[in-house]
PDB file of C-alpha atoms in Angstrom:
ATOM      1  CA  UNK A  18      -5.238  30.202  -6.558  1.00 56.00           C
ATOM      2  CA  UNK A  19      -3.367  27.360  -4.875  1.00 67.00           C
ATOM      3  CA  UNK A  20      -5.274  25.542  -2.165  1.00 89.00           C
ATOM      4  CA  UNK A  21      -2.450  25.763   0.362  1.00 94.00           C
ATOM      5  CA  UNK A  22       0.243  28.376  -0.085  1.00 94.00           C
ATOM      6  CA  UNK A  23       3.536  28.683   1.694  1.00 94.00           C
ATOM      7  CA  UNK A  24       6.619  30.806   1.288  1.00 88.00           C
ATOM      8  CA  UNK A  25       9.121  28.346  -0.234  1.00 85.00           C
ATOM      9  CA  UNK A  26      12.100  29.955   1.456  1.00 87.00           C
ATOM     10  CA  UNK A  27      14.786  28.967   2.031  1.00 92.00           C
ATOM     11  CA  UNK A  28      14.976  30.467   5.474  1.00 95.00           C
ATOM     12  CA  UNK A  29      18.614  30.565   6.561  1.00 96.00           C
ATOM     13  CA  UNK A  30      18.913  31.296  10.281  1.00 97.00           C
ATOM     14  CA  UNK A  31      21.629  30.970  12.935  1.00 97.00           C
ATOM     15  CA  UNK A  32      21.322  28.550  15.809  1.00 97.00           C
ATOM     16  CA  UNK A  33      19.228  29.973  18.601  1.00 97.00           C
ATOM     17  CA  UNK A  34      17.136  32.166  16.325  1.00 97.00           C
ATOM     18  CA  UNK A  35      13.375  32.320  16.319  1.00 97.00           C
ATOM     19  CA  UNK A  36      11.769  31.660  12.960  1.00 97.00           C
ATOM     20  CA  UNK A  37       8.155  31.832  11.830  1.00 96.00           C
ATOM     21  CA  UNK A  38       6.480  30.147   8.885  1.00 95.00           C
ATOM     22  CA  UNK A  39       3.172  31.219   7.445  1.00 94.00           C
ATOM     23  CA  UNK A  40       0.602  29.383   5.406  1.00 95.00           C
ATOM     24  CA  UNK A  41      -2.725  30.349   3.851  1.00 96.00           C
ATOM     25  CA  UNK A  42      -5.475  28.069   2.631  1.00 95.00           C
ATOM     26  CA  UNK A  43      -8.225  28.813   0.157  1.00 93.00           C
ATOM     27  CA  UNK A  44     -11.094  26.527   1.184  1.00 89.00           C
ATOM     28  CA  UNK A  45     -13.063  27.981   4.071  1.00 88.00           C
ATOM     29  CA  UNK A  46     -14.632  24.542   4.666  1.00 86.00           C
ATOM     30  CA  UNK A  47     -11.274  23.142   5.779  1.00 87.00           C
ATOM     31  CA  UNK A  48     -11.643  21.258   9.044  1.00 85.00           C
ATOM     32  CA  UNK A  49      -8.227  20.214  10.260  1.00 89.00           C
ATOM     33  CA  UNK A  50      -4.757  21.611  10.026  1.00 93.00           C
ATOM     34  CA  UNK A  51      -1.290  20.199  10.499  1.00 94.00           C
ATOM     35  CA  UNK A  52       2.391  20.853  10.169  1.00 96.00           C
ATOM     36  CA  UNK A  53       4.511  18.029   8.773  1.00 96.00           C
ATOM     37  CA  UNK A  54       8.280  17.966   8.661  1.00 97.00           C
ATOM     38  CA  UNK A  55      10.241  16.439   5.794  1.00 97.00           C
ATOM     39  CA  UNK A  56      13.983  15.892   5.941  1.00 96.00           C
ATOM     40  CA  UNK A  57      15.968  15.800   2.730  1.00 93.00           C
ATOM     41  CA  UNK A  58      15.190  12.621   0.746  1.00 92.00           C
ATOM     42  CA  UNK A  59      12.974  11.312   3.540  1.00 95.00           C
ATOM     43  CA  UNK A  60       9.262  10.867   4.076  1.00 96.00           C
ATOM     44  CA  UNK A  61       7.026  13.523   5.650  1.00 96.00           C
ATOM     45  CA  UNK A  62       6.377  13.103   9.360  1.00 95.00           C
ATOM     46  CA  UNK A  63       3.670  14.698  11.446  1.00 93.00           C
ATOM     47  CA  UNK A  64       5.116  17.511  13.537  1.00 95.00           C
ATOM     48  CA  UNK A  65       1.941  18.761  15.155  1.00 94.00           C
ATOM     49  CA  UNK A  66      -1.733  19.383  14.688  1.00 91.00           C
ATOM     50  CA  UNK A  67      -2.965  22.971  14.737  1.00 92.00           C
ATOM     51  CA  UNK A  68      -5.944  24.012  16.833  1.00 85.00           C
ATOM     52  CA  UNK A  69      -7.953  27.225  16.886  1.00 85.00           C
ATOM     53  CA  UNK A  70      -6.830  27.907  20.434  1.00 85.00           C
ATOM     54  CA  UNK A  71      -3.201  27.579  19.429  1.00 86.00           C
ATOM     55  CA  UNK A  72      -0.957  24.837  20.693  1.00 91.00           C
ATOM     56  CA  UNK A  73       2.596  24.445  21.816  1.00 93.00           C
ATOM     57  CA  UNK A  74       4.980  21.516  21.841  1.00 93.00           C
ATOM     58  CA  UNK A  75       8.289  22.411  23.388  1.00 96.00           C
ATOM     59  CA  UNK A  76       9.981  24.963  21.152  1.00 97.00           C
ATOM     60  CA  UNK A  77       7.233  24.763  18.546  1.00 97.00           C
ATOM     61  CA  UNK A  78       4.052  26.833  18.587  1.00 97.00           C
ATOM     62  CA  UNK A  79       1.277  26.560  16.022  1.00 96.00           C
ATOM     63  CA  UNK A  80      -1.519  29.047  15.504  1.00 95.00           C
ATOM     64  CA  UNK A  81      -4.682  29.005  13.410  1.00 95.00           C
ATOM     65  CA  UNK A  82      -6.750  31.972  12.336  1.00 93.00           C
ATOM     66  CA  UNK A  83      -9.904  30.651  10.671  1.00 93.00           C
ATOM     67  CA  UNK A  84     -11.228  34.095   9.798  1.00 93.00           C
ATOM     68  CA  UNK A  85      -8.089  34.919   7.827  1.00 93.00           C
ATOM     69  CA  UNK A  86      -7.542  31.307   6.709  1.00 94.00           C
ATOM     70  CA  UNK A  87      -4.027  31.521   8.006  1.00 94.00           C
ATOM     71  CA  UNK A  88      -1.792  29.053   9.828  1.00 96.00           C
ATOM     72  CA  UNK A  89       1.567  29.714  11.408  1.00 96.00           C
ATOM     73  CA  UNK A  90       4.426  27.779  12.951  1.00 97.00           C
ATOM     74  CA  UNK A  91       6.918  29.392  15.300  1.00 97.00           C
ATOM     75  CA  UNK A  92      10.194  27.700  16.175  1.00 97.00           C
ATOM     76  CA  UNK A  93      12.102  29.158  19.097  1.00 98.00           C
ATOM     77  CA  UNK A  94      15.783  28.570  19.900  1.00 98.00           C
ATOM     78  CA  UNK A  95      16.461  26.896  16.552  1.00 98.00           C
ATOM     79  CA  UNK A  96      18.700  23.832  16.521  1.00 97.00           C
ATOM     80  CA  UNK A  97      20.796  22.466  13.684  1.00 97.00           C
ATOM     81  CA  UNK A  98      18.509  19.440  13.733  1.00 97.00           C
ATOM     82  CA  UNK A  99      15.525  21.644  12.880  1.00 98.00           C
ATOM     83  CA  UNK A 100      16.866  21.992   9.330  1.00 97.00           C
ATOM     84  CA  UNK A 101      14.192  20.468   7.120  1.00 97.00           C
ATOM     85  CA  UNK A 102      11.256  21.376   4.923  1.00 96.00           C
ATOM     86  CA  UNK A 103       8.059  22.210   6.802  1.00 97.00           C
ATOM     87  CA  UNK A 104       4.805  21.306   5.086  1.00 96.00           C
ATOM     88  CA  UNK A 105       1.534  23.029   5.854  1.00 96.00           C
ATOM     89  CA  UNK A 106      -1.325  20.535   5.521  1.00 94.00           C
ATOM     90  CA  UNK A 107      -5.073  21.052   5.449  1.00 92.00           C
ATOM     91  CA  UNK A 108      -7.941  18.595   5.485  1.00 88.00           C
ATOM     92  CA  UNK A 109     -11.565  19.021   4.488  1.00 80.00           C
ATOM     93  CA  UNK A 110     -12.461  16.133   6.752  1.00 74.00           C
ATOM     94  CA  UNK A 111     -15.396  13.947   5.855  1.00 68.00           C
ATOM     95  CA  UNK A 112     -15.206  10.501   4.321  1.00 61.00           C
ATOM     96  CA  UNK A 113     -12.172  11.076   2.140  1.00 59.00           C
ATOM     97  CA  UNK A 114      -9.767  12.371   4.724  1.00 59.00           C
ATOM     98  CA  UNK A 115      -7.971  14.035   1.890  1.00 74.00           C
ATOM     99  CA  UNK A 116      -4.891  15.906   3.012  1.00 86.00           C
ATOM    100  CA  UNK A 117      -3.941  18.918   0.912  1.00 90.00           C
ATOM    101  CA  UNK A 118      -0.232  19.650   1.152  1.00 92.00           C
ATOM    102  CA  UNK A 119       1.519  22.925   0.675  1.00 94.00           C
ATOM    103  CA  UNK A 120       4.767  22.824  -1.260  1.00 93.00           C
ATOM    104  CA  UNK A 121       6.752  23.370   1.893  1.00 94.00           C
ATOM    105  CA  UNK A 122       9.107  25.942   3.385  1.00 95.00           C
ATOM    106  CA  UNK A 123      12.749  25.007   3.594  1.00 95.00           C
ATOM    107  CA  UNK A 124      14.612  25.870   6.789  1.00 96.00           C
ATOM    108  CA  UNK A 125      18.364  25.768   7.129  1.00 96.00           C
ATOM    109  CA  UNK A 126      19.806  26.386  10.595  1.00 97.00           C
ATOM    110  CA  UNK A 127      23.478  27.328  10.538  1.00 96.00           C
ATOM    111  CA  UNK A 128      26.015  27.070  13.375  1.00 95.00           C
TER     112      UNK A 128
ATOM    113  CA  UNK B 112       8.063  -3.130  14.443  1.00 57.00           C
ATOM    114  CA  UNK B 113       8.422  -2.498  10.694  1.00 65.00           C
ATOM    115  CA  UNK B 114       5.545  -0.006  10.444  1.00 93.00           C
ATOM    116  CA  UNK B 115       5.084   0.877   6.814  1.00 96.00           C
ATOM    117  CA  UNK B 116       7.506  -0.259   4.135  1.00 96.00           C
ATOM    118  CA  UNK B 117       7.794   0.312   0.409  1.00 98.00           C
ATOM    119  CA  UNK B 118       9.583  -1.664  -2.282  1.00 97.00           C
ATOM    120  CA  UNK B 119      11.537  -1.207  -4.345  1.00 98.00           C
ATOM    121  CA  UNK B 120      13.170   1.903  -2.928  1.00 97.00           C
ATOM    122  CA  UNK B 121      14.639   2.781  -6.322  1.00 97.00           C
ATOM    123  CA  UNK B 122      13.458   1.770  -9.771  1.00 98.00           C
ATOM    124  CA  UNK B 123      14.561   2.600 -13.291  1.00 98.00           C
ATOM    125  CA  UNK B 124      12.281   1.528 -16.097  1.00 97.00           C
ATOM    126  CA  UNK B 125      11.533   2.341 -19.701  1.00 97.00           C
ATOM    127  CA  UNK B 126       8.586   4.056 -21.294  1.00 98.00           C
ATOM    128  CA  UNK B 127       5.739   1.648 -21.944  1.00 97.00           C
ATOM    129  CA  UNK B 128       6.677  -0.923 -19.317  1.00 97.00           C
ATOM    130  CA  UNK B 129       4.393  -1.952 -16.512  1.00 97.00           C
ATOM    131  CA  UNK B 130       5.721  -1.216 -13.039  1.00 97.00           C
ATOM    132  CA  UNK B 131       4.306  -2.165  -9.645  1.00 98.00           C
ATOM    133  CA  UNK B 132       5.257  -0.374  -6.460  1.00 98.00           C
ATOM    134  CA  UNK B 133       4.571  -2.251  -3.256  1.00 98.00           C
ATOM    135  CA  UNK B 134       3.388  -0.906   0.081  1.00 98.00           C
ATOM    136  CA  UNK B 135       3.032  -2.965   3.234  1.00 97.00           C
ATOM    137  CA  UNK B 136       1.966  -1.878   6.721  1.00 97.00           C
ATOM    138  CA  UNK B 137       2.018  -3.878   9.931  1.00 95.00           C
ATOM    139  CA  UNK B 138      -0.344  -1.693  11.969  1.00 92.00           C
ATOM    140  CA  UNK B 139      -3.633  -2.995  10.484  1.00 90.00           C
ATOM    141  CA  UNK B 140      -4.562   0.586   9.625  1.00 92.00           C
ATOM    142  CA  UNK B 141      -7.811   0.834   7.684  1.00 91.00           C
ATOM    143  CA  UNK B 142      -6.774   3.676   5.419  1.00 92.00           C
ATOM    144  CA  UNK B 143      -3.959   3.608   2.921  1.00 94.00           C
ATOM    145  CA  UNK B 144      -2.857   6.241   0.423  1.00 95.00           C
ATOM    146  CA  UNK B 145      -0.533   6.723  -2.511  1.00 97.00           C
ATOM    147  CA  UNK B 146       1.045  10.122  -3.205  1.00 96.00           C
ATOM    148  CA  UNK B 147       3.558  11.391  -5.687  1.00 97.00           C
ATOM    149  CA  UNK B 148       5.937  14.217  -4.922  1.00 96.00           C
ATOM    150  CA  UNK B 149       7.400  16.375  -7.666  1.00 94.00           C
ATOM    151  CA  UNK B 150       9.380  19.594  -7.578  1.00 87.00           C
ATOM    152  CA  UNK B 151       7.014  22.508  -7.855  1.00 82.00           C
ATOM    153  CA  UNK B 152       3.935  20.480  -6.971  1.00 84.00           C
ATOM    154  CA  UNK B 153       4.309  19.181  -3.481  1.00 85.00           C
ATOM    155  CA  UNK B 154       2.567  15.952  -2.524  1.00 92.00           C
ATOM    156  CA  UNK B 155      -0.429  14.945  -4.630  1.00 93.00           C
ATOM    157  CA  UNK B 156      -2.838  12.126  -3.878  1.00 92.00           C
ATOM    158  CA  UNK B 157      -3.065   9.408  -6.543  1.00 95.00           C
ATOM    159  CA  UNK B 158      -5.392   6.853  -4.948  1.00 95.00           C
ATOM    160  CA  UNK B 159      -6.586   5.935  -1.505  1.00 93.00           C
ATOM    161  CA  UNK B 160      -8.335   3.027   0.167  1.00 93.00           C
ATOM    162  CA  UNK B 161     -10.650   3.037   3.154  1.00 90.00           C
ATOM    163  CA  UNK B 162     -10.491  -0.731   3.677  1.00 91.00           C
ATOM    164  CA  UNK B 163      -9.768  -3.957   1.835  1.00 91.00           C
ATOM    165  CA  UNK B 164     -11.493  -4.019  -1.550  1.00 92.00           C
ATOM    166  CA  UNK B 165     -12.453  -0.325  -1.293  1.00 92.00           C
ATOM    167  CA  UNK B 166     -10.414   2.127  -3.358  1.00 94.00           C
ATOM    168  CA  UNK B 167     -11.043   5.568  -4.764  1.00 92.00           C
ATOM    169  CA  UNK B 168      -9.338   8.109  -6.985  1.00 93.00           C
ATOM    170  CA  UNK B 169      -7.405  11.058  -5.706  1.00 91.00           C
ATOM    171  CA  UNK B 170      -6.209  14.173  -7.495  1.00 89.00           C
ATOM    172  CA  UNK B 171      -3.970  12.535 -10.144  1.00 94.00           C
ATOM    173  CA  UNK B 172      -5.131   8.945 -10.831  1.00 96.00           C
ATOM    174  CA  UNK B 173      -4.641   8.751 -14.606  1.00 96.00           C
ATOM    175  CA  UNK B 174      -2.188   6.056 -15.673  1.00 97.00           C
ATOM    176  CA  UNK B 175      -2.280   4.281 -12.311  1.00 98.00           C
ATOM    177  CA  UNK B 176      -4.127   1.251 -10.964  1.00 97.00           C
ATOM    178  CA  UNK B 177      -4.422   0.086  -7.364  1.00 97.00           C
ATOM    179  CA  UNK B 178      -5.806  -2.910  -5.569  1.00 96.00           C
ATOM    180  CA  UNK B 179      -6.294  -3.852  -1.949  1.00 96.00           C
ATOM    181  CA  UNK B 180      -7.074  -7.505  -1.483  1.00 95.00           C
ATOM    182  CA  UNK B 181      -5.511  -7.520   2.008  1.00 94.00           C
ATOM    183  CA  UNK B 182      -5.614  -4.794   4.632  1.00 94.00           C
ATOM    184  CA  UNK B 183      -1.847  -4.675   4.946  1.00 96.00           C
ATOM    185  CA  UNK B 184      -0.944  -4.330   1.263  1.00 97.00           C
ATOM    186  CA  UNK B 185      -1.698  -1.566  -1.220  1.00 98.00           C
ATOM    187  CA  UNK B 186       0.220  -1.988  -4.492  1.00 98.00           C
ATOM    188  CA  UNK B 187       0.328   0.767  -7.094  1.00 98.00           C
ATOM    189  CA  UNK B 188       0.716  -0.222 -10.744  1.00 98.00           C
ATOM    190  CA  UNK B 189       1.767   1.990 -13.612  1.00 97.00           C
ATOM    191  CA  UNK B 190       0.165   0.183 -16.526  1.00 95.00           C
ATOM    192  CA  UNK B 191       2.355   1.739 -19.216  1.00 97.00           C
ATOM    193  CA  UNK B 192       4.981   3.996 -17.709  1.00 97.00           C
ATOM    194  CA  UNK B 193       5.542   7.460 -19.161  1.00 97.00           C
ATOM    195  CA  UNK B 194       8.347   9.941 -18.516  1.00 97.00           C
ATOM    196  CA  UNK B 195       5.910  12.218 -16.734  1.00 96.00           C
ATOM    197  CA  UNK B 196       5.526   9.513 -14.097  1.00 98.00           C
ATOM    198  CA  UNK B 197       9.119   9.953 -13.015  1.00 97.00           C
ATOM    199  CA  UNK B 198       8.668  10.969  -9.416  1.00 97.00           C
ATOM    200  CA  UNK B 199       9.025  10.016  -5.780  1.00 97.00           C
ATOM    201  CA  UNK B 200       6.094   7.885  -4.637  1.00 98.00           C
ATOM    202  CA  UNK B 201       5.012   7.760  -1.007  1.00 98.00           C
ATOM    203  CA  UNK B 202       2.610   5.330   0.528  1.00 97.00           C
ATOM    204  CA  UNK B 203       0.850   6.275   3.759  1.00 95.00           C
ATOM    205  CA  UNK B 204      -1.538   4.676   6.199  1.00 94.00           C
ATOM    206  CA  UNK B 205      -3.774   5.875   8.992  1.00 90.00           C
ATOM    207  CA  UNK B 206      -6.290   4.739  11.560  1.00 85.00           C
ATOM    208  CA  UNK B 207      -8.095   8.039  11.634  1.00 75.00           C
ATOM    209  CA  UNK B 208      -8.467   9.814   8.342  1.00 65.00           C
ATOM    210  CA  UNK B 209      -6.068  12.606   9.011  1.00 69.00           C
ATOM    211  CA  UNK B 210      -3.000  11.482  10.961  1.00 83.00           C
ATOM    212  CA  UNK B 211      -1.132   9.725   8.206  1.00 90.00           C
ATOM    213  CA  UNK B 212       2.119   7.820   8.543  1.00 93.00           C
ATOM    214  CA  UNK B 213       4.324   7.693   5.500  1.00 96.00           C
ATOM    215  CA  UNK B 214       6.584   5.006   4.120  1.00 97.00           C
ATOM    216  CA  UNK B 215      10.173   5.804   3.097  1.00 97.00           C
ATOM    217  CA  UNK B 216       9.263   6.374  -0.556  1.00 97.00           C
ATOM    218  CA  UNK B 217      10.129   4.865  -3.918  1.00 98.00           C
ATOM    219  CA  UNK B 218      12.191   6.888  -6.380  1.00 97.00           C
ATOM    220  CA  UNK B 219      11.064   6.016  -9.896  1.00 98.00           C
ATOM    221  CA  UNK B 220      12.856   7.055 -13.062  1.00 98.00           C
ATOM    222  CA  UNK B 221      11.163   6.399 -16.403  1.00 97.00           C
ATOM    223  CA  UNK B 222      13.535   6.625 -19.356  1.00 96.00           C
TER     224      UNK B 222
END
């Protein structure tokens, strides 16, 4: 079983749509959770951290369910500029700080 | 403010040659990382460093060597390049273990 699993997509949505990405992780000892965004042929960039209480940043909402080992990202009112690959990332914490990356979910927002 | 840079950005080499990929950061971050990104695998950690002169293996270290004589530099050397090392290589740095900032990447083709 993969450590971090995501639906690869692609998700093709019209502008203004709401889209949700899901992610599951296998290691129950995972400490920290993130969503990174990666544009085509660019480097990954941190989009937001994910907290147990859920957190929101503008049109983006992230949720964590530790019991189900499940992470989600909701994007409301999609913009063309949201087109990218979204990477679910998990960390075990500790001295290594090893980030475990999912393979990413590709989003394409169409006019 | 250059942040984190990588050179070269593109490299073509032949099987058996030694290749060194450079990574330089201007933030004085303690931690630095090398990842490779391949289709179907996502990002995988090759090596990381917690400070100058401290390095450790990641998930896929075979065939690679790193050094960190100065905090700001973290070169990655392929001692004898193989076709399977054709990939996109990303360097990253961080103050805390988990919020990592990535360089623009080096695209390496081994013929």
